[in-house]
Amino acid sequence: MLKGKTALVTGSTSGIGLGIARALARQGANIVLNGFGDAKAPQAEIEALGVQVAYHGADMSRPADIADMMASAASRFGRVDILVNNAGIQHVAQVEDFPPEKWDAIIAINLTSAFHTSRLAIPAMRAANWGRVINVASTHGLVASAGKSAYVASKHGIVGFTKALALETATTGVTCNAICPGWVLTPLVQKQIDDRAAREGIAVEQARRDLLAEKEPSLQFTTPEELGELAVFFCSPASNNVRGVAWNMDGGWVAQ
Ligand code: NAD
């Protein structure tokens, strides 16, 4: 379905971004990977699906890096047809204890980077009259949790940004939507489970069960594969008129 298209997925060396990159590659899209850590293994794995893969190590907190990544993707593939703004970080602390530099980093990486990638990708999408911007927000883009002020602010912000961009492109073939996962068992969440086990003096397995029970009626993690298939749906013709939604895939978290 996506043969000949190019998808750039920020923060795709692990977790949800890698799951989305895999799913889009299975539909034939060429992929631009981004993120820290080992990029060779994901690059080889996705190339084995028969698509072209590039990697750019841009730091999403640095606008100049982002501009370089977008320019290099355009020069390699012509344009970015599908932009997935996924890179994100977390820090948990009460507002009065929240390190200001962590606040700035979370807003820069989780929210402002999506503005920069989008402003640079949209002109070519408009010219082609086809494009998809998919923002990986969170249930924390719809409801809050204590201790996560910066994350909640960034994710509510990106849901708002999604709606504004969807309106600006509403009469074109470019759409913009958000995905709002509940708990997904990635390194970002494993750290919160490990912290909880240490803080409460309980086993990691117990901390994992408690984390789920607190928020997710299904008592199940959402998987990167499931989120990848939702991204594929947003890229399909069936989604041509799906604009500005914030779609939760969260085991019932925000239905409560
Ligand atoms: P992860 O830690 O597995 O992956 C994060 C990715 O972002 C990695 O590839 C990492 O290298 C990259 N990254 C981090 N900082 C970066 C930077 N400055 N520049 C470029 N890349 C950077 O986390 P994940 O759980 O897969 O999270 C992906 C997205 O999903 C995030 O936006 C997160 O907020 C969101 N999310 C996660 C969950 C969850 O339960 N895991 C739930 C809701 C939303």
PDB file of C-alpha atoms and ligand atoms in Angstrom:
ATOM      1  CA  MET A   1       0.000   0.000   0.000  1.00  0.00           C
ATOM      2  CA  LEU A   2       2.877   2.438   0.728  1.00  0.00           C
ATOM      3  CA  LYS A   3       5.333   1.364  -1.977  1.00  0.00           C
ATOM      4  CA  GLY A   4       7.254   4.376  -3.285  1.00  0.00           C
ATOM      5  CA  LYS A   5       6.472   6.473  -0.205  1.00  0.00           C
ATOM      6  CA  THR A   6       9.023   7.540   2.402  1.00  0.00           C
ATOM      7  CA  ALA A   7       8.325   7.543   6.136  1.00  0.00           C
ATOM      8  CA  LEU A   8      10.520   9.358   8.637  1.00  0.00           C
ATOM      9  CA  VAL A   9       9.993   8.157  12.218  1.00  0.00           C
ATOM     10  CA  THR A  10      11.709  10.085  15.007  1.00  0.00           C
ATOM     11  CA  GLY A  11      12.947   8.050  17.973  1.00  0.00           C
ATOM     12  CA  SER A  12      12.753   4.788  16.028  1.00  0.00           C
ATOM     13  CA  THR A  13      15.833   2.945  17.318  1.00  0.00           C
ATOM     14  CA  SER A  14      13.634   1.287  19.968  1.00  0.00           C
ATOM     15  CA  GLY A  15      10.141   0.882  21.375  1.00  0.00           C
ATOM     16  CA  ILE A  16       7.053   2.317  19.741  1.00  0.00           C
ATOM     17  CA  GLY A  17       8.919   4.176  16.983  1.00  0.00           C
ATOM     18  CA  LEU A  18      10.623   0.970  15.870  1.00  0.00           C
ATOM     19  CA  GLY A  19       7.259  -0.837  15.900  1.00  0.00           C
ATOM     20  CA  ILE A  20       5.732   1.866  13.699  1.00  0.00           C
ATOM     21  CA  ALA A  21       8.750   1.864  11.339  1.00  0.00           C
ATOM     22  CA  ARG A  22       8.459  -1.923  10.949  1.00  0.00           C
ATOM     23  CA  ALA A  23       4.728  -1.750  10.195  1.00  0.00           C
ATOM     24  CA  LEU A  24       5.155   1.015   7.580  1.00  0.00           C
ATOM     25  CA  ALA A  25       8.075  -0.884   5.980  1.00  0.00           C
ATOM     26  CA  ARG A  26       5.910  -4.016   5.759  1.00  0.00           C
ATOM     27  CA  GLN A  27       3.551  -1.885   3.620  1.00  0.00           C
ATOM     28  CA  GLY A  28       6.481  -1.023   1.320  1.00  0.00           C
ATOM     29  CA  ALA A  29       7.491   2.444   2.594  1.00  0.00           C
ATOM     30  CA  ASN A  30      11.142   3.440   2.583  1.00  0.00           C
ATOM     31  CA  ILE A  31      12.183   4.409   6.098  1.00  0.00           C
ATOM     32  CA  VAL A  32      14.312   7.112   7.700  1.00  0.00           C
ATOM     33  CA  LEU A  33      15.234   5.970  11.203  1.00  0.00           C
ATOM     34  CA  ASN A  34      16.284   8.362  13.963  1.00  0.00           C
ATOM     35  CA  GLY A  35      17.191   8.024  17.627  1.00  0.00           C
ATOM     36  CA  PHE A  36      20.052   7.226  19.953  1.00  0.00           C
ATOM     37  CA  GLY A  37      21.805   3.921  20.592  1.00  0.00           C
ATOM     38  CA  ASP A  38      22.400   1.101  18.153  1.00  0.00           C
ATOM     39  CA  ALA A  39      20.864   1.900  14.766  1.00  0.00           C
ATOM     40  CA  LYS A  40      22.623  -0.903  12.841  1.00  0.00           C
ATOM     41  CA  ALA A  41      20.397  -3.742  14.074  1.00  0.00           C
ATOM     42  CA  PRO A  42      17.050  -1.988  13.375  1.00  0.00           C
ATOM     43  CA  GLN A  43      18.376  -0.738  10.033  1.00  0.00           C
ATOM     44  CA  ALA A  44      19.371  -4.268   8.933  1.00  0.00           C
ATOM     45  CA  GLU A  45      16.093  -5.741  10.170  1.00  0.00           C
ATOM     46  CA  ILE A  46      13.979  -3.238   8.239  1.00  0.00           C
ATOM     47  CA  GLU A  47      16.137  -3.481   5.100  1.00  0.00           C
ATOM     48  CA  ALA A  48      15.400  -7.224   5.157  1.00  0.00           C
ATOM     49  CA  LEU A  49      11.747  -6.301   4.498  1.00  0.00           C
ATOM     50  CA  GLY A  50      12.873  -5.171   1.028  1.00  0.00           C
ATOM     51  CA  VAL A  51      12.734  -1.379   1.470  1.00  0.00           C
ATOM     52  CA  GLN A  52      15.439   1.301   1.524  1.00  0.00           C
ATOM     53  CA  VAL A  53      16.467   2.515   4.962  1.00  0.00           C
ATOM     54  CA  ALA A  54      18.457   5.576   6.014  1.00  0.00           C
ATOM     55  CA  TYR A  55      19.459   6.638   9.499  1.00  0.00           C
ATOM     56  CA  HIS A  56      20.042  10.136  10.884  1.00  0.00           C
ATOM     57  CA  GLY A  57      21.166  10.642  14.485  1.00  0.00           C
ATOM     58  CA  ALA A  58      19.628  14.120  14.952  1.00  0.00           C
ATOM     59  CA  ASP A  59      19.021  15.153  18.541  1.00  0.00           C
ATOM     60  CA  MET A  60      15.358  16.212  18.655  1.00  0.00           C
ATOM     61  CA  SER A  61      16.157  18.907  21.207  1.00  0.00           C
ATOM     62  CA  ARG A  62      18.299  20.722  18.597  1.00  0.00           C
ATOM     63  CA  PRO A  63      16.491  22.580  15.785  1.00  0.00           C
ATOM     64  CA  ALA A  64      19.669  22.701  13.630  1.00  0.00           C
ATOM     65  CA  ASP A  65      19.997  18.882  13.842  1.00  0.00           C
ATOM     66  CA  ILE A  66      16.337  18.524  12.860  1.00  0.00           C
ATOM     67  CA  ALA A  67      16.811  20.786   9.834  1.00  0.00           C
ATOM     68  CA  ASP A  68      19.820  18.722   8.765  1.00  0.00           C
ATOM     69  CA  MET A  69      17.852  15.473   9.132  1.00  0.00           C
ATOM     70  CA  MET A  70      14.898  16.773   7.092  1.00  0.00           C
ATOM     71  CA  ALA A  71      17.217  18.094   4.352  1.00  0.00           C
ATOM     72  CA  SER A  72      19.140  14.826   4.164  1.00  0.00           C
ATOM     73  CA  ALA A  73      15.889  12.790   3.980  1.00  0.00           C
ATOM     74  CA  ALA A  74      14.630  15.023   1.146  1.00  0.00           C
ATOM     75  CA  SER A  75      17.902  14.754  -0.759  1.00  0.00           C
ATOM     76  CA  ARG A  76      17.988  10.936  -0.437  1.00  0.00           C
ATOM     77  CA  PHE A  77      14.311  10.178  -1.116  1.00  0.00           C
ATOM     78  CA  GLY A  78      12.884  13.310  -2.788  1.00  0.00           C
ATOM     79  CA  ARG A  79      10.509  14.133   0.089  1.00  0.00           C
ATOM     80  CA  VAL A  80       9.080  12.799   3.337  1.00  0.00           C
ATOM     81  CA  ASP A  81       5.530  11.559   2.650  1.00  0.00           C
ATOM     82  CA  ILE A  82       4.816  10.199   6.127  1.00  0.00           C
ATOM     83  CA  LEU A  83       6.169  11.991   9.185  1.00  0.00           C
ATOM     84  CA  VAL A  84       5.854  10.204  12.523  1.00  0.00           C
ATOM     85  CA  ASN A  85       6.760  12.437  15.453  1.00  0.00           C
ATOM     86  CA  ASN A  86       7.488   9.821  18.087  1.00  0.00           C
ATOM     87  CA  ALA A  87      10.703  10.663  19.985  1.00  0.00           C
ATOM     88  CA  GLY A  88       9.941  11.295  23.635  1.00  0.00           C
ATOM     89  CA  ILE A  89      11.357  11.271  27.132  1.00  0.00           C
ATOM     90  CA  GLN A  90       9.922  11.215  30.631  1.00  0.00           C
ATOM     91  CA  HIS A  91      10.889  12.485  34.072  1.00  0.00           C
ATOM     92  CA  VAL A  92       8.810  11.952  37.201  1.00  0.00           C
ATOM     93  CA  ALA A  93       8.868  14.465  40.068  1.00  0.00           C
ATOM     94  CA  GLN A  94       6.502  16.860  41.839  1.00  0.00           C
ATOM     95  CA  VAL A  95       6.414  20.369  40.349  1.00  0.00           C
ATOM     96  CA  GLU A  96       8.347  21.916  43.264  1.00  0.00           C
ATOM     97  CA  ASP A  97      11.143  19.348  42.827  1.00  0.00           C
ATOM     98  CA  PHE A  98      11.135  19.287  39.003  1.00  0.00           C
ATOM     99  CA  PRO A  99      14.555  20.207  37.583  1.00  0.00           C
ATOM    100  CA  PRO A 100      13.999  23.158  35.179  1.00  0.00           C
ATOM    101  CA  GLU A 101      16.434  21.666  32.631  1.00  0.00           C
ATOM    102  CA  LYS A 102      14.338  18.454  32.557  1.00  0.00           C
ATOM    103  CA  TRP A 103      11.208  20.537  31.933  1.00  0.00           C
ATOM    104  CA  ASP A 104      12.913  22.278  29.009  1.00  0.00           C
ATOM    105  CA  ALA A 105      14.209  19.002  27.547  1.00  0.00           C
ATOM    106  CA  ILE A 106      10.793  17.303  27.734  1.00  0.00           C
ATOM    107  CA  ILE A 107       9.013  20.231  26.054  1.00  0.00           C
ATOM    108  CA  ALA A 108      11.753  20.463  23.378  1.00  0.00           C
ATOM    109  CA  ILE A 109      11.844  16.742  22.521  1.00  0.00           C
ATOM    110  CA  ASN A 110       8.187  15.744  23.034  1.00  0.00           C
ATOM    111  CA  LEU A 111       6.565  18.883  21.588  1.00  0.00           C
ATOM    112  CA  THR A 112       8.750  21.501  19.874  1.00  0.00           C
ATOM    113  CA  SER A 113      10.568  18.941  17.696  1.00  0.00           C
ATOM    114  CA  ALA A 114       7.217  18.086  16.060  1.00  0.00           C
ATOM    115  CA  PHE A 115       6.741  21.728  15.105  1.00  0.00           C
ATOM    116  CA  HIS A 116      10.183  21.803  13.451  1.00  0.00           C
ATOM    117  CA  THR A 117       9.827  18.497  11.557  1.00  0.00           C
ATOM    118  CA  SER A 118       6.302  19.437  10.451  1.00  0.00           C
ATOM    119  CA  ARG A 119       7.124  22.955   9.270  1.00  0.00           C
ATOM    120  CA  LEU A 120       9.923  21.481   7.141  1.00  0.00           C
ATOM    121  CA  ALA A 121       7.905  18.509   5.786  1.00  0.00           C
ATOM    122  CA  ILE A 122       4.565  20.190   5.007  1.00  0.00           C
ATOM    123  CA  PRO A 123       5.556  22.229   1.891  1.00  0.00           C
ATOM    124  CA  ALA A 124       6.513  19.097  -0.121  1.00  0.00           C
ATOM    125  CA  MET A 125       3.437  17.236   1.149  1.00  0.00           C
ATOM    126  CA  ARG A 126       1.211  20.110   0.050  1.00  0.00           C
ATOM    127  CA  ALA A 127       2.936  20.193  -3.372  1.00  0.00           C
ATOM    128  CA  ALA A 128       2.278  16.445  -3.805  1.00  0.00           C
ATOM    129  CA  ASN A 129      -1.251  16.840  -2.372  1.00  0.00           C
ATOM    130  CA  TRP A 130      -0.599  13.783  -0.196  1.00  0.00           C
ATOM    131  CA  GLY A 131       0.970  13.458   3.200  1.00  0.00           C
ATOM    132  CA  ARG A 132       0.519  12.022   6.657  1.00  0.00           C
ATOM    133  CA  VAL A 133       1.670  13.545   9.925  1.00  0.00           C
ATOM    134  CA  ILE A 134       1.222  11.141  12.832  1.00  0.00           C
ATOM    135  CA  ASN A 135       2.050  12.417  16.293  1.00  0.00           C
ATOM    136  CA  VAL A 136       2.680   9.890  19.042  1.00  0.00           C
ATOM    137  CA  ALA A 137       1.057  11.605  22.017  1.00  0.00           C
ATOM    138  CA  SER A 138      -0.169   9.561  25.007  1.00  0.00           C
ATOM    139  CA  THR A 139      -3.156   9.024  27.274  1.00  0.00           C
ATOM    140  CA  HIS A 140      -1.312  11.829  29.086  1.00  0.00           C
ATOM    141  CA  GLY A 141      -2.355  14.040  26.152  1.00  0.00           C
ATOM    142  CA  LEU A 142      -5.956  13.497  27.294  1.00  0.00           C
ATOM    143  CA  VAL A 143      -5.771  13.107  31.084  1.00  0.00           C
ATOM    144  CA  ALA A 144      -3.097  13.802  33.707  1.00  0.00           C
ATOM    145  CA  SER A 145      -1.158  11.890  36.358  1.00  0.00           C
ATOM    146  CA  ALA A 146       0.598  13.402  39.365  1.00  0.00           C
ATOM    147  CA  GLY A 147       4.365  13.738  39.084  1.00  0.00           C
ATOM    148  CA  LYS A 148       4.361  14.095  35.287  1.00  0.00           C
ATOM    149  CA  SER A 149       3.675  17.816  34.787  1.00  0.00           C
ATOM    150  CA  ALA A 150       6.141  18.385  31.946  1.00  0.00           C
ATOM    151  CA  TYR A 151       5.171  15.183  30.147  1.00  0.00           C
ATOM    152  CA  VAL A 152       1.430  15.897  30.515  1.00  0.00           C
ATOM    153  CA  ALA A 153       1.941  19.494  29.322  1.00  0.00           C
ATOM    154  CA  SER A 154       3.974  18.316  26.314  1.00  0.00           C
ATOM    155  CA  LYS A 155       1.443  15.625  25.378  1.00  0.00           C
ATOM    156  CA  HIS A 156      -1.613  17.897  25.785  1.00  0.00           C
ATOM    157  CA  GLY A 157       0.386  20.377  23.688  1.00  0.00           C
ATOM    158  CA  ILE A 158       0.986  17.922  20.887  1.00  0.00           C
ATOM    159  CA  VAL A 159      -2.693  16.943  20.804  1.00  0.00           C
ATOM    160  CA  GLY A 160      -3.501  20.642  20.356  1.00  0.00           C
ATOM    161  CA  PHE A 161      -0.812  21.010  17.708  1.00  0.00           C
ATOM    162  CA  THR A 162      -2.292  17.982  15.888  1.00  0.00           C
ATOM    163  CA  LYS A 163      -5.725  19.642  15.716  1.00  0.00           C
ATOM    164  CA  ALA A 164      -4.310  22.982  14.504  1.00  0.00           C
ATOM    165  CA  LEU A 165      -2.228  21.359  11.750  1.00  0.00           C
ATOM    166  CA  ALA A 166      -5.196  19.183  10.731  1.00  0.00           C
ATOM    167  CA  LEU A 167      -7.279  22.332  10.252  1.00  0.00           C
ATOM    168  CA  GLU A 168      -4.549  24.121   8.283  1.00  0.00           C
ATOM    169  CA  THR A 169      -4.363  21.162   5.856  1.00  0.00           C
ATOM    170  CA  ALA A 170      -8.066  20.217   5.920  1.00  0.00           C
ATOM    171  CA  THR A 171      -8.773  20.955   2.240  1.00  0.00           C
ATOM    172  CA  THR A 172      -5.674  19.092   1.022  1.00  0.00           C
ATOM    173  CA  GLY A 173      -4.547  15.473   0.775  1.00  0.00           C
ATOM    174  CA  VAL A 174      -2.395  15.987   3.861  1.00  0.00           C
ATOM    175  CA  THR A 175      -3.786  14.728   7.186  1.00  0.00           C
ATOM    176  CA  CYS A 176      -2.544  15.068  10.739  1.00  0.00           C
ATOM    177  CA  ASN A 177      -3.613  12.800  13.596  1.00  0.00           C
ATOM    178  CA  ALA A 178      -2.358  11.685  16.998  1.00  0.00           C
ATOM    179  CA  ILE A 179      -2.000   8.284  18.609  1.00  0.00           C
ATOM    180  CA  CYS A 180      -2.482   8.094  22.390  1.00  0.00           C
ATOM    181  CA  PRO A 181      -1.021   4.872  23.806  1.00  0.00           C
ATOM    182  CA  GLY A 182      -1.607   3.703  27.343  1.00  0.00           C
ATOM    183  CA  TRP A 183       1.172   1.626  28.935  1.00  0.00           C
ATOM    184  CA  VAL A 184       3.563   0.046  26.432  1.00  0.00           C
ATOM    185  CA  LEU A 185       6.394  -2.101  27.818  1.00  0.00           C
ATOM    186  CA  THR A 186       9.369  -0.169  26.380  1.00  0.00           C
ATOM    187  CA  PRO A 187      12.584   1.087  28.049  1.00  0.00           C
ATOM    188  CA  LEU A 188      10.729   4.337  28.920  1.00  0.00           C
ATOM    189  CA  VAL A 189       8.167   2.421  31.019  1.00  0.00           C
ATOM    190  CA  GLN A 190      10.544  -0.296  32.279  1.00  0.00           C
ATOM    191  CA  LYS A 191      12.455   2.480  34.063  1.00  0.00           C
ATOM    192  CA  GLN A 192       9.252   3.577  35.839  1.00  0.00           C
ATOM    193  CA  ILE A 193       8.554  -0.045  36.852  1.00  0.00           C
ATOM    194  CA  ASP A 194      12.111  -0.493  38.169  1.00  0.00           C
ATOM    195  CA  ASP A 195      11.879   2.818  40.097  1.00  0.00           C
ATOM    196  CA  ARG A 196       8.561   1.742  41.602  1.00  0.00           C
ATOM    197  CA  ALA A 197       9.939  -1.663  42.675  1.00  0.00           C
ATOM    198  CA  ALA A 198      12.929   0.021  44.343  1.00  0.00           C
ATOM    199  CA  ARG A 199      10.799   2.737  45.999  1.00  0.00           C
ATOM    200  CA  GLU A 200       8.226   0.297  47.409  1.00  0.00           C
ATOM    201  CA  GLY A 201      10.633  -2.593  48.111  1.00  0.00           C
ATOM    202  CA  ILE A 202       8.628  -5.018  45.950  1.00  0.00           C
ATOM    203  CA  ALA A 203       9.535  -7.423  43.128  1.00  0.00           C
ATOM    204  CA  VAL A 204       9.729  -6.001  39.596  1.00  0.00           C
ATOM    205  CA  GLU A 205       6.941  -8.364  38.473  1.00  0.00           C
ATOM    206  CA  GLN A 206       4.667  -7.067  41.256  1.00  0.00           C
ATOM    207  CA  ALA A 207       5.532  -3.453  40.331  1.00  0.00           C
ATOM    208  CA  ARG A 208       4.577  -4.221  36.718  1.00  0.00           C
ATOM    209  CA  ARG A 209       1.201  -5.672  37.776  1.00  0.00           C
ATOM    210  CA  ASP A 210       0.530  -2.703  40.107  1.00  0.00           C
ATOM    211  CA  LEU A 211       1.395  -0.181  37.376  1.00  0.00           C
ATOM    212  CA  LEU A 212      -1.132  -1.780  35.012  1.00  0.00           C
ATOM    213  CA  ALA A 213      -3.841  -2.196  37.672  1.00  0.00           C
ATOM    214  CA  GLU A 214      -3.629   1.485  38.622  1.00  0.00           C
ATOM    215  CA  LYS A 215      -4.555   2.774  35.122  1.00  0.00           C
ATOM    216  CA  GLU A 216      -5.501   0.057  32.627  1.00  0.00           C
ATOM    217  CA  PRO A 217      -8.725  -1.928  33.106  1.00  0.00           C
ATOM    218  CA  SER A 218      -7.526  -4.481  30.508  1.00  0.00           C
ATOM    219  CA  LEU A 219      -4.473  -5.263  32.700  1.00  0.00           C
ATOM    220  CA  GLN A 220      -2.526  -5.611  29.441  1.00  0.00           C
ATOM    221  CA  PHE A 221       0.204  -3.574  27.809  1.00  0.00           C
ATOM    222  CA  THR A 222      -0.482  -2.138  24.354  1.00  0.00           C
ATOM    223  CA  THR A 223       2.247  -3.354  21.969  1.00  0.00           C
ATOM    224  CA  PRO A 224       4.409  -1.452  19.451  1.00  0.00           C
ATOM    225  CA  GLU A 225       3.012  -3.840  16.794  1.00  0.00           C
ATOM    226  CA  GLU A 226      -0.588  -2.792  17.557  1.00  0.00           C
ATOM    227  CA  LEU A 227       0.390   0.882  17.441  1.00  0.00           C
ATOM    228  CA  GLY A 228       2.190   0.253  14.138  1.00  0.00           C
ATOM    229  CA  GLU A 229      -1.035  -1.090  12.635  1.00  0.00           C
ATOM    230  CA  LEU A 230      -2.900   2.029  13.785  1.00  0.00           C
ATOM    231  CA  ALA A 231      -0.276   4.152  12.005  1.00  0.00           C
ATOM    232  CA  VAL A 232      -0.802   2.019   8.863  1.00  0.00           C
ATOM    233  CA  PHE A 233      -4.548   2.707   9.107  1.00  0.00           C
ATOM    234  CA  PHE A 234      -3.886   6.471   9.303  1.00  0.00           C
ATOM    235  CA  CYS A 235      -1.860   6.102   6.062  1.00  0.00           C
ATOM    236  CA  SER A 236      -4.571   4.106   4.264  1.00  0.00           C
ATOM    237  CA  PRO A 237      -7.187   5.545   1.865  1.00  0.00           C
ATOM    238  CA  ALA A 238      -9.843   4.710   4.483  1.00  0.00           C
ATOM    239  CA  SER A 239      -8.345   7.531   6.593  1.00  0.00           C
ATOM    240  CA  ASN A 240      -8.427  10.204   3.894  1.00  0.00           C
ATOM    241  CA  ASN A 241     -10.957  12.184   5.927  1.00  0.00           C
ATOM    242  CA  VAL A 242      -9.717  11.325   9.415  1.00  0.00           C
ATOM    243  CA  ARG A 243      -8.351  14.671  10.559  1.00  0.00           C
ATOM    244  CA  GLY A 244      -7.250  15.967  13.921  1.00  0.00           C
ATOM    245  CA  VAL A 245      -8.171  12.926  16.011  1.00  0.00           C
ATOM    246  CA  ALA A 246      -6.343  11.855  19.163  1.00  0.00           C
ATOM    247  CA  TRP A 247      -6.939   8.117  19.095  1.00  0.00           C
ATOM    248  CA  ASN A 248      -6.347   6.300  22.358  1.00  0.00           C
ATOM    249  CA  MET A 249      -5.190   2.663  22.349  1.00  0.00           C
ATOM    250  CA  ASP A 250      -5.008   2.204  26.079  1.00  0.00           C
ATOM    251  CA  GLY A 251      -6.872  -0.815  27.497  1.00  0.00           C
ATOM    252  CA  GLY A 252      -9.702   1.470  28.676  1.00  0.00           C
ATOM    253  CA  TRP A 253      -7.499   3.976  30.584  1.00  0.00           C
ATOM    254  CA  VAL A 254      -9.393   7.124  29.538  1.00  0.00           C
ATOM    255  CA  ALA A 255     -12.814   5.443  29.366  1.00  0.00           C
ATOM    256  CA  GLN A 256     -12.959   5.450  33.177  1.00  0.00           C
TER     257      GLN A 256
HETATM  258  P1  NAD B   1      11.771   4.463  24.137  1.00  0.00           P
HETATM  259  O1  NAD B   1      12.592   5.043  25.232  1.00  0.00           O
HETATM  260  O2  NAD B   1      11.759   3.004  23.892  1.00  0.00           O
HETATM  261  O3  NAD B   1      12.092   5.156  22.760  1.00  0.00           O
HETATM  262  C1  NAD B   1      12.323   6.520  22.650  1.00  0.00           C
HETATM  263  C2  NAD B   1      13.043   6.761  21.358  1.00  0.00           C
HETATM  264  O4  NAD B   1      13.308   8.156  21.279  1.00  0.00           O
HETATM  265  C3  NAD B   1      14.401   6.054  21.278  1.00  0.00           C
HETATM  266  O5  NAD B   1      14.651   5.675  19.944  1.00  0.00           O
HETATM  267  C4  NAD B   1      15.365   7.146  21.724  1.00  0.00           C
HETATM  268  O6  NAD B   1      16.685   6.953  21.233  1.00  0.00           O
HETATM  269  C5  NAD B   1      14.704   8.342  21.085  1.00  0.00           C
HETATM  270  N1  NAD B   1      15.093   9.611  21.675  1.00  0.00           N
HETATM  271  C6  NAD B   1      15.099  10.000  22.967  1.00  0.00           C
HETATM  272  N2  NAD B   1      15.561  11.251  23.077  1.00  0.00           N
HETATM  273  C7  NAD B   1      15.864  11.666  21.822  1.00  0.00           C
HETATM  274  C8  NAD B   1      16.384  12.857  21.274  1.00  0.00           C
HETATM  275  N3  NAD B   1      16.714  13.895  22.049  1.00  0.00           N
HETATM  276  N4  NAD B   1      16.576  12.926  19.942  1.00  0.00           N
HETATM  277  C9  NAD B   1      16.281  11.876  19.140  1.00  0.00           C
HETATM  278  N5  NAD B   1      15.770  10.723  19.605  1.00  0.00           N
HETATM  279  C10 NAD B   1      15.579  10.622  20.928  1.00  0.00           C
HETATM  280  O7  NAD B   1      10.304   5.019  24.459  1.00  0.00           O
HETATM  281  P2  NAD B   1       8.873   4.651  23.888  1.00  0.00           P
HETATM  282  O8  NAD B   1       8.068   4.180  25.046  1.00  0.00           O
HETATM  283  O9  NAD B   1       8.939   3.823  22.666  1.00  0.00           O
HETATM  284  O10 NAD B   1       8.343   6.112  23.550  1.00  0.00           O
HETATM  285  C11 NAD B   1       8.094   6.566  22.246  1.00  0.00           C
HETATM  286  C12 NAD B   1       6.996   7.622  22.303  1.00  0.00           C
HETATM  287  O11 NAD B   1       5.806   7.038  22.782  1.00  0.00           O
HETATM  288  C13 NAD B   1       7.323   8.790  23.237  1.00  0.00           C
HETATM  289  O12 NAD B   1       6.886   9.994  22.654  1.00  0.00           O
HETATM  290  C14 NAD B   1       6.496   8.469  24.464  1.00  0.00           C
HETATM  291  O13 NAD B   1       6.167   9.611  25.190  1.00  0.00           O
HETATM  292  C15 NAD B   1       5.291   7.824  23.834  1.00  0.00           C
HETATM  293  N6  NAD B   1       4.493   7.002  24.731  1.00  0.00           N
HETATM  294  C16 NAD B   1       5.027   5.904  25.354  1.00  0.00           C
HETATM  295  C17 NAD B   1       4.226   5.151  26.181  1.00  0.00           C
HETATM  296  C18 NAD B   1       4.732   3.921  26.880  1.00  0.00           C
HETATM  297  O14 NAD B   1       3.991   3.375  27.717  1.00  0.00           O
HETATM  298  N7  NAD B   1       5.915   3.416  26.582  1.00  0.00           N
HETATM  299  C19 NAD B   1       2.890   5.510  26.380  1.00  0.00           C
HETATM  300  C20 NAD B   1       2.395   6.625  25.740  1.00  0.00           C
HETATM  301  C21 NAD B   1       3.201   7.361  24.910  1.00  0.00           C
END
